[in-house]
Coordinates of C-alpha atoms and ligand atoms in Angstrom, one line a residue:
M1 CA 0.0 0.0 0.0
N2 CA 1.4 3.4 -0.9
A3 CA 0.4 7.1 -0.5
F4 CA -2.7 6.6 -2.7
G5 CA -3.6 3.1 -1.6
A6 CA -2.6 1.6 -5.0
A7 CA -3.8 -1.9 -6.0
S8 CA -1.0 -4.4 -6.7
D9 CA -0.9 -3.4 -10.4
G10 CA -0.4 0.2 -9.4
R11 CA -4.0 1.3 -10.1
V12 CA -5.1 4.4 -8.2
R13 CA -7.5 7.2 -8.5
C14 CA -5.8 10.5 -7.7
P15 CA -7.2 13.3 -9.8
L16 CA -5.0 16.4 -10.0
D17 CA -6.4 19.7 -9.0
R18 CA -6.8 21.8 -12.2
S19 CA -5.2 24.8 -10.4
T20 CA -2.1 22.9 -9.4
R21 CA 1.2 24.3 -10.8
V22 CA 2.5 21.9 -13.4
F23 CA 6.1 22.2 -14.8
V24 CA 6.4 20.7 -18.2
A25 CA 10.2 20.3 -18.7
G26 CA 10.9 20.2 -22.4
G27 CA 7.6 22.0 -23.1
R28 CA 8.8 23.2 -26.5
G29 CA 9.7 19.7 -27.8
L30 CA 7.5 17.2 -29.6
A31 CA 6.4 15.3 -26.4
G32 CA 6.4 18.3 -24.0
S33 CA 4.4 20.6 -26.3
A34 CA 1.8 17.9 -26.7
V35 CA 1.6 17.5 -22.9
W36 CA 1.2 21.2 -22.6
R37 CA -1.7 21.3 -25.1
Q38 CA -3.4 18.3 -23.3
L39 CA -3.2 20.0 -19.9
A40 CA -4.7 23.2 -21.4
R41 CA -7.5 21.2 -23.0
E42 CA -8.1 19.4 -19.6
G43 CA -8.5 22.8 -17.8
F44 CA -5.2 23.1 -16.1
T45 CA -4.7 26.8 -15.4
D46 CA -1.1 27.1 -14.1
V47 CA 1.2 25.3 -16.5
V48 CA 4.8 26.6 -16.6
G49 CA 7.9 25.7 -18.6
P50 CA 10.6 28.1 -19.7
G51 CA 12.2 27.6 -23.1
S52 CA 15.9 26.4 -23.2
E53 CA 17.1 30.0 -24.0
E54 CA 15.6 31.0 -20.6
L55 CA 16.5 28.0 -18.5
D56 CA 19.2 25.5 -19.7
L57 CA 18.3 22.4 -17.8
R58 CA 21.9 21.2 -18.0
E59 CA 22.9 24.0 -15.7
R60 CA 22.4 22.6 -12.1
R61 CA 22.5 26.0 -10.3
A62 CA 20.0 27.5 -12.7
V63 CA 17.6 24.6 -12.3
L64 CA 17.7 24.7 -8.5
D65 CA 17.2 28.4 -8.5
W66 CA 14.3 28.2 -10.9
F67 CA 12.6 25.5 -8.8
A68 CA 13.1 27.6 -5.6
A69 CA 11.5 30.6 -7.3
T70 CA 8.7 28.8 -9.1
R71 CA 7.8 25.9 -6.8
P72 CA 5.8 23.6 -9.1
D73 CA 3.6 20.9 -7.5
V74 CA 3.7 18.5 -10.4
V75 CA 6.5 17.9 -12.9
V76 CA 6.4 16.2 -16.3
L77 CA 10.0 15.5 -17.3
A78 CA 9.8 15.5 -21.1
A79 CA 13.0 17.3 -21.7
A80 CA 15.8 15.4 -23.4
R81 CA 18.3 15.6 -26.2
V82 CA 16.6 13.4 -28.8
G83 CA 17.3 12.4 -32.4
G84 CA 17.1 9.7 -35.0
I85 CA 19.5 6.8 -35.6
K86 CA 22.2 8.9 -37.2
A87 CA 22.2 11.6 -34.4
N88 CA 22.4 8.9 -31.7
A89 CA 25.1 6.9 -33.5
T90 CA 27.3 9.9 -34.2
Q91 CA 26.9 12.0 -31.1
P92 CA 26.8 9.5 -28.2
A93 CA 28.9 11.7 -25.9
Q94 CA 26.3 14.5 -26.1
F95 CA 23.4 12.1 -25.8
L96 CA 24.8 10.6 -22.6
S97 CA 26.0 13.8 -20.9
D98 CA 23.1 16.1 -21.8
N99 CA 20.5 13.6 -20.9
L100 CA 22.1 12.6 -17.6
R101 CA 22.6 16.2 -16.6
I102 CA 19.0 17.3 -17.5
Q103 CA 17.5 14.4 -15.6
V104 CA 19.7 14.6 -12.5
N105 CA 19.2 18.4 -12.2
V106 CA 15.4 18.3 -12.6
L107 CA 14.9 15.2 -10.4
D108 CA 17.2 16.5 -7.7
A109 CA 15.5 20.0 -7.7
A110 CA 12.1 18.3 -7.6
M111 CA 13.2 16.3 -4.7
E112 CA 14.7 19.2 -2.9
H113 CA 11.5 21.3 -3.3
G114 CA 9.1 18.4 -2.4
V115 CA 7.4 18.0 -5.8
E116 CA 4.4 15.8 -5.0
R117 CA 3.8 14.1 -8.4
L118 CA 6.3 13.6 -11.1
L119 CA 6.2 11.7 -14.4
F120 CA 9.6 10.8 -16.1
L121 CA 9.5 10.0 -19.8
G122 CA 11.9 7.4 -21.0
S123 CA 12.0 5.7 -24.4
S124 CA 11.4 2.2 -25.9
C125 CA 15.1 2.1 -26.8
I126 CA 16.0 1.2 -23.2
Y127 CA 15.1 -2.4 -23.9
P128 CA 17.5 -5.0 -25.2
K129 CA 18.2 -5.2 -29.0
F130 CA 17.1 -8.9 -29.1
T131 CA 14.2 -9.6 -26.8
E132 CA 10.7 -11.2 -27.0
Q133 CA 8.2 -9.1 -28.9
P134 CA 6.0 -7.3 -28.0
I135 CA 8.4 -6.0 -25.3
R136 CA 7.2 -6.2 -21.8
E137 CA 8.4 -3.8 -19.1
E138 CA 10.1 -6.8 -17.4
A139 CA 12.6 -7.1 -20.3
L140 CA 14.5 -4.1 -18.9
L141 CA 18.2 -4.9 -18.3
T142 CA 17.9 -8.5 -19.5
G143 CA 20.2 -8.1 -22.5
R144 CA 22.5 -5.9 -24.6
F145 CA 21.4 -2.7 -26.2
E146 CA 21.2 -1.7 -29.8
P147 CA 24.6 -0.1 -30.3
T148 CA 23.3 2.9 -32.3
N149 CA 21.5 4.2 -29.2
D150 CA 23.2 2.7 -26.2
A151 CA 24.3 6.1 -24.8
Y152 CA 20.7 7.4 -24.8
A153 CA 19.4 4.2 -23.4
I154 CA 21.8 4.2 -20.5
A155 CA 20.9 7.8 -19.6
K156 CA 17.2 7.0 -19.7
I157 CA 17.6 3.9 -17.6
A158 CA 19.5 6.0 -15.0
G159 CA 16.4 8.3 -14.9
I160 CA 14.0 5.3 -14.3
L161 CA 16.3 4.1 -11.5
Q162 CA 16.5 7.6 -9.9
V163 CA 12.7 7.8 -9.9
Q164 CA 12.5 4.3 -8.2
A165 CA 15.2 5.3 -5.8
V166 CA 13.3 8.4 -4.7
R167 CA 10.2 6.3 -4.3
R168 CA 12.1 3.8 -2.1
Q169 CA 14.0 6.3 -0.1
H170 CA 11.5 9.1 0.3
G171 CA 8.1 7.5 -0.4
L172 CA 7.1 10.0 -3.1
P173 CA 4.6 8.7 -5.7
W174 CA 6.8 9.4 -8.8
I175 CA 6.4 7.3 -11.9
S176 CA 8.0 6.6 -15.3
A177 CA 6.5 6.0 -18.8
M178 CA 8.3 4.5 -21.8
P179 CA 6.9 5.8 -25.1
T180 CA 7.5 4.1 -28.4
N181 CA 8.6 6.1 -31.4
L182 CA 6.7 9.4 -31.4
Y183 CA 5.7 11.7 -34.2
G184 CA 3.4 14.7 -34.7
P185 CA 3.2 18.4 -35.0
G186 CA 6.3 20.2 -33.6
D187 CA 8.6 17.4 -34.6
N188 CA 12.2 18.0 -35.8
F189 CA 12.4 17.6 -39.6
H190 CA 16.2 17.9 -39.9
P191 CA 17.2 15.9 -43.0
E192 CA 19.9 13.9 -41.3
Y193 CA 19.4 13.9 -37.6
S194 CA 15.6 13.5 -37.2
H195 CA 13.6 10.3 -36.7
V196 CA 12.4 8.3 -39.6
L197 CA 8.8 9.6 -39.9
P198 CA 9.6 13.4 -40.2
S199 CA 12.6 12.5 -42.4
L200 CA 10.4 10.7 -44.8
I201 CA 7.8 13.5 -44.8
R202 CA 10.5 16.0 -45.7
R203 CA 12.2 13.8 -48.3
F204 CA 9.0 12.8 -50.1
H205 CA 7.7 16.4 -50.0
E206 CA 11.0 17.8 -51.5
A207 CA 11.0 15.1 -54.2
K208 CA 7.4 15.9 -55.1
E209 CA 8.2 19.6 -55.3
S210 CA 11.3 19.2 -57.4
G211 CA 9.8 16.4 -59.6
A212 CA 12.5 14.0 -58.6
P213 CA 11.8 10.5 -60.2
R214 CA 13.1 8.6 -57.1
V215 CA 13.9 8.9 -53.5
V216 CA 16.5 6.9 -51.5
N217 CA 15.7 6.0 -47.9
W218 CA 18.0 4.5 -45.4
G219 CA 18.7 0.9 -44.5
S220 CA 16.9 -2.1 -45.9
G221 CA 13.3 -1.0 -45.1
T222 CA 12.7 -4.3 -43.3
P223 CA 13.0 -3.1 -39.6
R224 CA 9.7 -2.9 -37.9
R225 CA 8.7 0.1 -35.7
E226 CA 5.6 1.2 -33.8
F227 CA 4.5 4.9 -34.1
L228 CA 2.5 6.9 -31.5
H229 CA 1.1 10.4 -32.1
A230 CA 2.4 12.9 -29.6
D231 CA -1.1 13.9 -28.7
D232 CA -1.8 10.3 -27.7
L233 CA 1.3 10.2 -25.6
A234 CA 0.1 13.4 -23.9
G235 CA -3.3 11.8 -23.1
A236 CA -1.5 8.7 -21.7
C237 CA 0.8 10.9 -19.5
L238 CA -2.2 12.7 -17.8
H239 CA -4.0 9.3 -17.5
L240 CA -0.9 7.8 -15.7
L241 CA -0.5 10.8 -13.4
E242 CA -4.1 10.3 -12.3
H243 CA -4.4 6.5 -12.3
Y244 CA -1.0 4.9 -11.7
D245 CA 1.4 4.7 -8.7
A246 CA 4.0 2.0 -8.7
D247 CA 7.7 1.4 -9.2
G248 CA 7.7 -0.1 -12.6
P249 CA 7.7 2.0 -15.8
V250 CA 4.7 1.8 -18.1
N251 CA 5.0 1.2 -21.8
V252 CA 3.1 3.7 -24.0
G253 CA 2.4 2.6 -27.5
T254 CA -0.3 1.4 -29.9
G255 CA 0.5 -2.3 -29.8
T256 CA 0.8 -2.4 -33.6
D257 CA 3.9 -2.1 -35.8
L258 CA 4.8 -2.0 -39.5
T259 CA 7.9 -2.2 -41.6
I260 CA 9.8 1.0 -42.6
R261 CA 9.0 0.1 -46.2
E262 CA 5.3 0.1 -45.3
L263 CA 5.7 3.4 -43.5
A264 CA 7.4 4.9 -46.6
E265 CA 4.3 3.9 -48.7
L266 CA 2.0 5.5 -46.2
V267 CA 4.1 8.7 -46.2
A268 CA 4.4 8.8 -50.0
D269 CA 0.6 8.4 -50.2
A270 CA -0.1 11.2 -47.7
V271 CA 2.4 13.5 -49.6
G272 CA 1.1 12.5 -53.0
Y273 CA 4.6 11.4 -54.3
R274 CA 4.4 9.1 -57.3
G275 CA 8.0 8.4 -58.0
S276 CA 10.0 5.2 -57.1
V277 CA 11.6 4.4 -53.8
Q278 CA 15.0 2.9 -53.3
W279 CA 16.9 1.7 -50.2
D280 CA 20.5 2.5 -49.2
T281 CA 21.6 -0.6 -47.3
K282 CA 24.9 1.1 -46.4
Q283 CA 22.9 3.1 -43.9
P284 CA 22.2 1.4 -40.5
D285 CA 18.9 -0.5 -39.8
G286 CA 19.1 -0.3 -36.1
T287 CA 17.2 -2.8 -34.0
P288 CA 15.2 -5.2 -36.2
R289 CA 11.9 -4.8 -34.3
K290 CA 10.7 -2.5 -31.5
L291 CA 7.1 -3.2 -30.5
L292 CA 5.9 -2.5 -27.0
D293 CA 3.6 -4.7 -25.0
V294 CA 1.0 -2.2 -23.8
S295 CA -1.1 -4.5 -21.6
R296 CA -0.1 -2.7 -18.4
L297 CA -1.4 0.6 -19.8
T298 CA -4.5 -1.0 -21.3
A299 CA -5.3 -2.5 -17.9
L300 CA -5.2 1.0 -16.5
G301 CA -8.0 2.0 -18.9
W302 CA -6.2 3.9 -21.6
A303 CA -6.0 3.4 -25.4
P304 CA -4.6 5.6 -28.2
R305 CA -7.1 7.4 -30.5
I306 CA -5.1 8.6 -33.5
G307 CA -4.7 6.1 -36.4
L308 CA -1.3 6.2 -38.2
R309 CA -2.8 7.2 -41.6
E310 CA -4.7 10.1 -40.0
G311 CA -1.8 11.1 -37.9
I312 CA 0.6 11.2 -40.8
A313 CA -1.8 13.3 -42.9
Q314 CA -2.2 15.8 -40.0
T315 CA 1.6 16.0 -39.4
Y316 CA 2.2 16.5 -43.1
A317 CA -0.3 19.4 -43.1
W318 CA 1.5 20.9 -40.1
Y319 CA 4.8 20.5 -41.9
V320 CA 3.6 22.3 -45.1
E321 CA 2.0 25.1 -43.1
N322 CA 5.1 25.7 -41.0
L323 CA 7.5 25.3 -44.0
E324 CA 5.5 28.1 -45.8
S325 CA 5.4 30.4 -42.8
G326 CA 9.1 29.8 -42.0
T327 CA 8.5 28.5 -38.5
L328 CA 10.0 25.0 -38.8
R329 CA 12.8 24.2 -36.4
H330 CA 15.0 22.9 -39.2
Ligands
GDP1 P1 15.3 4.1 -34.3 O1 13.9 3.7 -34.1 O2 16.0 4.4 -33.1 O3 16.1 3.1 -35.2 O4 15.2 5.5 -35.0 P2 14.9 6.2 -36.5 O5 13.5 6.7 -36.4 O6 16.0 7.1 -36.8 O7 15.0 5.0 -37.6 C1 14.1 4.0 -37.7 C2 14.4 3.2 -39.0 O8 14.1 3.9 -40.1 C3 15.8 2.7 -39.1 O9 15.8 1.4 -39.6 C4 16.3 3.6 -40.2 O10 17.4 3.0 -41.0 C5 15.1 3.8 -41.1 N1 15.1 5.0 -42.0 C6 14.9 5.0 -43.3 N2 15.0 6.2 -43.8 C7 15.4 7.0 -42.8 C8 15.6 8.4 -42.7 O11 15.6 9.2 -43.6 N3 15.9 8.9 -41.4 C9 15.9 8.1 -40.3 N4 16.2 8.7 -39.1 N5 15.7 6.8 -40.4 C10 15.4 6.2 -41.6

């Protein structure tokens, strides 16, 4: 039994007061901005979260001072250095160091200032490269990582352990969620360093605009991935904050995956690109399959709402609109 009298599977009912002060760390990023929109939709009136130009979460003193001045009651830790397979594989030192510093600073400050509820966002890449699919939360630390994202994975696992340690040592009802590959409005569309879905949107769009007869995507196209719209992740985050209190992380996904080749067909369709598609097998494939077992989340009464075809069409519309208005991040 814990603070909220949770059932053995962590189920609780602990609605958040809509006037409580919520700090969304990483509130300008893909996940954090979706969480922010969700909180506004749900009637939260005191959501805070400075941009990185105002508060660099890697700077410990600045983070502690900011917490002392702002005193949030609830924290959603969605801030991280993130990127696609090439960014992770070529900048492991930054991925390890930045993510460790961001997490330790925010979690320590939250601890020092008695934050009552905290949700830490990890990633599905924390799980072993070769493990039973769909991946259950229990697979954590049972095998070796995919080498293209081991630095990021180790940092995120340290975050999960810090949350568990705080629960154990101080009895605070903090929790962790592990989202699968995310996409949606506000994503990073960098041609080299973004994740596959925004990369494909950009590549197919540019090929359509220039009349290019073919596009070349990375790898073999055979790896399987699962994609969750950021708005669905945000819904899950609030649901977990109000319905879950236990040590173990909770996977957040759709429970369905597809090959990168199938994903490319969906994106080409959404963009209206009619040329041919080739695959550059000199580029890395990464892990062969990454599908989350979402039964823990389903048992807590949550399911995603946005289908992949619909989500890609909406994200493509967002991309075009922001490309034209010059407000894309890359
Ligand atoms: P991962 O899930 O950590 O491997 O991250 P990504 O989203 O970067 O890549 C997923 C898969 O898509 C990998 O198999 C990539 O090789 C493949 N892929 C195909 N084309 C691209 C591309 O243009 N950019 C990225 N990032 N991945 C691509």
